[in-house]
Tab-separated table of C-alpha atoms in Angstrom:
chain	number	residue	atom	x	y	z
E	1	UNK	CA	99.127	96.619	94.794
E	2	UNK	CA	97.361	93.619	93.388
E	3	UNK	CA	93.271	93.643	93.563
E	4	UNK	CA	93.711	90.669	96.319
E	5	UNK	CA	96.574	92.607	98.363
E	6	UNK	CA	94.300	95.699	98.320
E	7	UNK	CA	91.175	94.144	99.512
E	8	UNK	CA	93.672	92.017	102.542
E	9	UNK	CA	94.998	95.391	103.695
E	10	UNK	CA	91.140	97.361	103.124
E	11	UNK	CA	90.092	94.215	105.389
E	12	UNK	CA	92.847	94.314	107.897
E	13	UNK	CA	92.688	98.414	108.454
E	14	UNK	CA	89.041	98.103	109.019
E	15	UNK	CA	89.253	95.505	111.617
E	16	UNK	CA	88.178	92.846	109.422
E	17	UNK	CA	90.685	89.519	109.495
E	18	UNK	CA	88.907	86.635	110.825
E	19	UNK	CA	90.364	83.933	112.568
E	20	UNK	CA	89.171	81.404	110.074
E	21	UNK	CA	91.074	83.053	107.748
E	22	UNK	CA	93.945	83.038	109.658
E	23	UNK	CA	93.692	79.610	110.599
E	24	UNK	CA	93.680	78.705	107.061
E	25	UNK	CA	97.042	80.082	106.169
E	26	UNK	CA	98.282	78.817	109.247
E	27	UNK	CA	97.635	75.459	108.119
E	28	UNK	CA	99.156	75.871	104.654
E	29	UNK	CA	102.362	76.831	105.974
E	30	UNK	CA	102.885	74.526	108.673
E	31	UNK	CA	100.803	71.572	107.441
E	32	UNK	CA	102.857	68.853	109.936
E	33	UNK	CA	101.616	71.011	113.107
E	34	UNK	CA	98.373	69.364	115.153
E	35	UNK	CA	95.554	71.318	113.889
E	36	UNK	CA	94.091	71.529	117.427
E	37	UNK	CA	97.555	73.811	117.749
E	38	UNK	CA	96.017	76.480	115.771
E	39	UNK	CA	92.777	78.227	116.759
E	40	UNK	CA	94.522	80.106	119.741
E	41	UNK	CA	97.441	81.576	117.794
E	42	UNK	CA	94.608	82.217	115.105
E	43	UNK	CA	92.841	84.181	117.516
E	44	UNK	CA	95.781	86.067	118.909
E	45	UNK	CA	96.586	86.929	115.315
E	46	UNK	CA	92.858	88.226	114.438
E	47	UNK	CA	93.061	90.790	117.263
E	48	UNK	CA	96.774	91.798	116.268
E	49	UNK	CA	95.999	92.161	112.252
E	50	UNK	CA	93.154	94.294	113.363
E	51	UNK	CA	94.289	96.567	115.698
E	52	UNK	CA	96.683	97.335	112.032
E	53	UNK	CA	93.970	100.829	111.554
E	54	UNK	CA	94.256	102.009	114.895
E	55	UNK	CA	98.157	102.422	114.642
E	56	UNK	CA	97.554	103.982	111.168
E	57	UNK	CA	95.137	106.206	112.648
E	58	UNK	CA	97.968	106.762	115.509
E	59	UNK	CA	100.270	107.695	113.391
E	60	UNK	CA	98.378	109.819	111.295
E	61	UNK	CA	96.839	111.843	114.514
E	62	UNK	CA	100.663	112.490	115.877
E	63	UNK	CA	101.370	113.871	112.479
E	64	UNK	CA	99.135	116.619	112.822
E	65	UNK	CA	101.057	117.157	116.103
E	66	UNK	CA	102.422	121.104	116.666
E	67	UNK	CA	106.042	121.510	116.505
E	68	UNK	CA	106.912	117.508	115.886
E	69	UNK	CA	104.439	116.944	113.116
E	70	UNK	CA	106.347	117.230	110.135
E	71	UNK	CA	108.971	115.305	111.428
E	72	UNK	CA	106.146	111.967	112.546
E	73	UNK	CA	104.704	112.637	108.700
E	74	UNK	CA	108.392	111.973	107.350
E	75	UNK	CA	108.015	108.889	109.225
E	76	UNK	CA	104.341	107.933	109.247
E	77	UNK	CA	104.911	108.356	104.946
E	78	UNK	CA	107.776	105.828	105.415
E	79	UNK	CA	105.567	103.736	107.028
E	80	UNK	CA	102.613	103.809	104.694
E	81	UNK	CA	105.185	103.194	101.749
E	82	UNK	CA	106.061	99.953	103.011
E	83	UNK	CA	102.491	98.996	104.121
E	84	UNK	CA	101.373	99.281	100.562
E	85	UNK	CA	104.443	98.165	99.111
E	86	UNK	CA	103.588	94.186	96.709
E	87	UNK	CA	107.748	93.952	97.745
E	88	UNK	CA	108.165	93.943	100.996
E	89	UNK	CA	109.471	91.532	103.615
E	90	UNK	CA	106.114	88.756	103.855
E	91	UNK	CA	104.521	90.294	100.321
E	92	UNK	CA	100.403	89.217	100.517
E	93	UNK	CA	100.422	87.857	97.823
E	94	UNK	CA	102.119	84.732	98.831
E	95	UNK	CA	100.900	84.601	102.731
E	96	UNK	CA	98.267	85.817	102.347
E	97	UNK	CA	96.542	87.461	105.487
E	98	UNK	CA	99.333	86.681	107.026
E	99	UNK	CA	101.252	89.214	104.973
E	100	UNK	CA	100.101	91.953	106.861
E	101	UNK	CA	101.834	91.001	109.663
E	102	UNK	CA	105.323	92.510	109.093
E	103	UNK	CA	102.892	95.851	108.266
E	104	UNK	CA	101.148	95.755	111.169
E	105	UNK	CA	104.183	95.032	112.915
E	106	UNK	CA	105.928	98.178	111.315
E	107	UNK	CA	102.950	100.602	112.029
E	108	UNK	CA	102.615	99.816	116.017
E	109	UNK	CA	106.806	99.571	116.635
E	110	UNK	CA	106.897	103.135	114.452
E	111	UNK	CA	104.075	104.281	116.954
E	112	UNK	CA	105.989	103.216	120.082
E	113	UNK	CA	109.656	104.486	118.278
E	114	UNK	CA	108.324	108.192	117.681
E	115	UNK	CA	106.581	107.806	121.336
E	116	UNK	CA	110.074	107.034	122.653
E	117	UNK	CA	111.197	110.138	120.836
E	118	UNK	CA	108.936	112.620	121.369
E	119	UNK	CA	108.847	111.952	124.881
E	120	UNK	CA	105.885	114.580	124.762
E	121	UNK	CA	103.736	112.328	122.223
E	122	UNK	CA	100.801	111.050	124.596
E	123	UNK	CA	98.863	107.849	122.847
E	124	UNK	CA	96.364	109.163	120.517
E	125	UNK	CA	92.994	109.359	121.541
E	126	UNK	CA	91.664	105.548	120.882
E	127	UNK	CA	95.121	104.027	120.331
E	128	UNK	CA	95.445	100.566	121.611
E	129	UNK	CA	98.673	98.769	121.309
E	130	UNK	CA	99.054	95.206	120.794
E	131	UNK	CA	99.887	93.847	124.187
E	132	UNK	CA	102.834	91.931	124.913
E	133	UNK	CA	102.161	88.781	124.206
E	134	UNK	CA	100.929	89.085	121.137
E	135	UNK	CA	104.313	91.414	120.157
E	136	UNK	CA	106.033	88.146	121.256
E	137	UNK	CA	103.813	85.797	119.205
E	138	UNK	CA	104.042	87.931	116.118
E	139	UNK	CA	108.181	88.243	116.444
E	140	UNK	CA	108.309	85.011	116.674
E	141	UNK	CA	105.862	83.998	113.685
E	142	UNK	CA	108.009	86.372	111.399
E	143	UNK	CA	110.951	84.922	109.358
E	144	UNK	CA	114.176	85.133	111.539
E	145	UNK	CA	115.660	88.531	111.737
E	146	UNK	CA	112.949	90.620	109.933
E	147	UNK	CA	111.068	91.950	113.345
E	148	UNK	CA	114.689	92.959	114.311
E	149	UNK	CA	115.075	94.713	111.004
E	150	UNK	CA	111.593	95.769	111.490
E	151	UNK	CA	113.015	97.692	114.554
E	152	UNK	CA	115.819	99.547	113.369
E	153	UNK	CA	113.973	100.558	110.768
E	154	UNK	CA	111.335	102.205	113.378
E	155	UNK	CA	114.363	103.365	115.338
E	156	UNK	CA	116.316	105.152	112.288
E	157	UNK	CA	112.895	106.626	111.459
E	158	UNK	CA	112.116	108.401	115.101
E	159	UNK	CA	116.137	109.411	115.059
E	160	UNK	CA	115.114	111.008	111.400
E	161	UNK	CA	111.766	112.384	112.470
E	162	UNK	CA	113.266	114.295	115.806
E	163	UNK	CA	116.041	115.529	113.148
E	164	UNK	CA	113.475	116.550	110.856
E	165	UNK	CA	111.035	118.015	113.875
E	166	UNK	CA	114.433	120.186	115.018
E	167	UNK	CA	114.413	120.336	118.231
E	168	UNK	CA	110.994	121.140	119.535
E	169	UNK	CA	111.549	125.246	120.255
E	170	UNK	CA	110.469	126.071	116.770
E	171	UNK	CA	113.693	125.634	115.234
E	172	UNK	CA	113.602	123.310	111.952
E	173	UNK	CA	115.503	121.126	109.551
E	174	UNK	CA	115.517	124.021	107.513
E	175	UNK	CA	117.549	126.426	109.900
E	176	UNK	CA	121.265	126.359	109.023
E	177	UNK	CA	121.814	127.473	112.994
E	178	UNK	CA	120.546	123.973	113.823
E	179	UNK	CA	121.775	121.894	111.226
E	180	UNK	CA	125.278	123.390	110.017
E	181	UNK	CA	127.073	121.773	107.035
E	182	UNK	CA	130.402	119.613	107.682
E	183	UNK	CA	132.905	120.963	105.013
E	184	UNK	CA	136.051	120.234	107.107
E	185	UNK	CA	134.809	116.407	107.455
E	186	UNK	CA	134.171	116.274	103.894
E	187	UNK	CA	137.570	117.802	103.221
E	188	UNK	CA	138.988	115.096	105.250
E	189	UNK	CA	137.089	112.555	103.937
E	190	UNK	CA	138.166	113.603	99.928
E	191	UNK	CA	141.580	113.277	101.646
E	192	UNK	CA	140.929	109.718	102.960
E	193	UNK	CA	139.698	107.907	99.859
E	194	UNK	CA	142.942	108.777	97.645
């Protein structure tokens, strides 16, 4: 990551995106808006972009979760991959603060995915999610289609986490009872692509 990038996401994890901040690259990407249009969805922003290291913190406390916890690290790492990634679908270091945004997004719909999972997953200890209108604000900020891409992604990761976990009585991805290979469909499948 860049030396800016770094200090945005250092900033956002611990809570510290200000709403003047905000506002500002609000304005430079939508410079024919009112400016009077701006300070609420500013503010609603602030509180979203820092509520980004309490769903790191999430995920990292259902990680250390018994039976389930290797499969939420396979995830969570997935997660913290793309959250430092320069690449990635709104990179910092052309929005700016507001870069963090698809991150943020990524860490709280991963926490509620592996909830949705792992039906016995309780919210960590501290863990606030954004609420619902800010969920609607921020999918509707993002470029078109990447908070839906955003979600399968969080979706394919809790299917590859409860994989990964086995399924919950001890058994793991590592037991050929639970997780058998397919030779007959890959004989089939050689006979297919002729």
């Amino acid at each position: 990551m860049t030396g800016a990038a770094t200090t945005m996401l250092a900033d956002a994890l611990a809570g510290r995106s200000s709403a003047g901040e905000i506002e500002a690259a609000l304005l430079s990407q939508a410079q024919d808006l009112p400016r009077e249009s701006i300070p609420e969805l500013s503010t609603v922003l602030e509180g979203y972009l820092n509520s980004l290291g309490g769903g790191v913190a999430a995920l990292a406390a259902m990680a250390k979760e018994p039976q389930i916890g290797r499969g939420v690290a396979f995830a969570a790492g997935s997660v913290l991959l793309y959250l430092v990634d320069e690449d990635d679908f709104l990179p910092e270091s052309e929005a700016g603060v507001l870069g963090l945004l698809d991150d943020t997004y990524l860490v709280h719909r991963c926490v509620a995915a592996l909830r949705a999972a792992f039906p016995q997953l309780g919210a960590p200890d501290g863990y606030e999610p954004p609420d619902e209108r800010s969920v609607a604000v921020v999918r509707s900020l993002l470029p078109a289609g990447v908070s839906d891409a955003l979600d399968r992604t969080c979706e394919n990761l809790a299917r590859a986490a409860a994989l990964f976990a086995g399924r919950g009585d001890g058994m793991g991805v590592g037991d050929a009872a639970r997780l058998p290979l397919r030779v007959a469909q890959a004989v089939a499948a050689l006979g297919g692509s002729r």
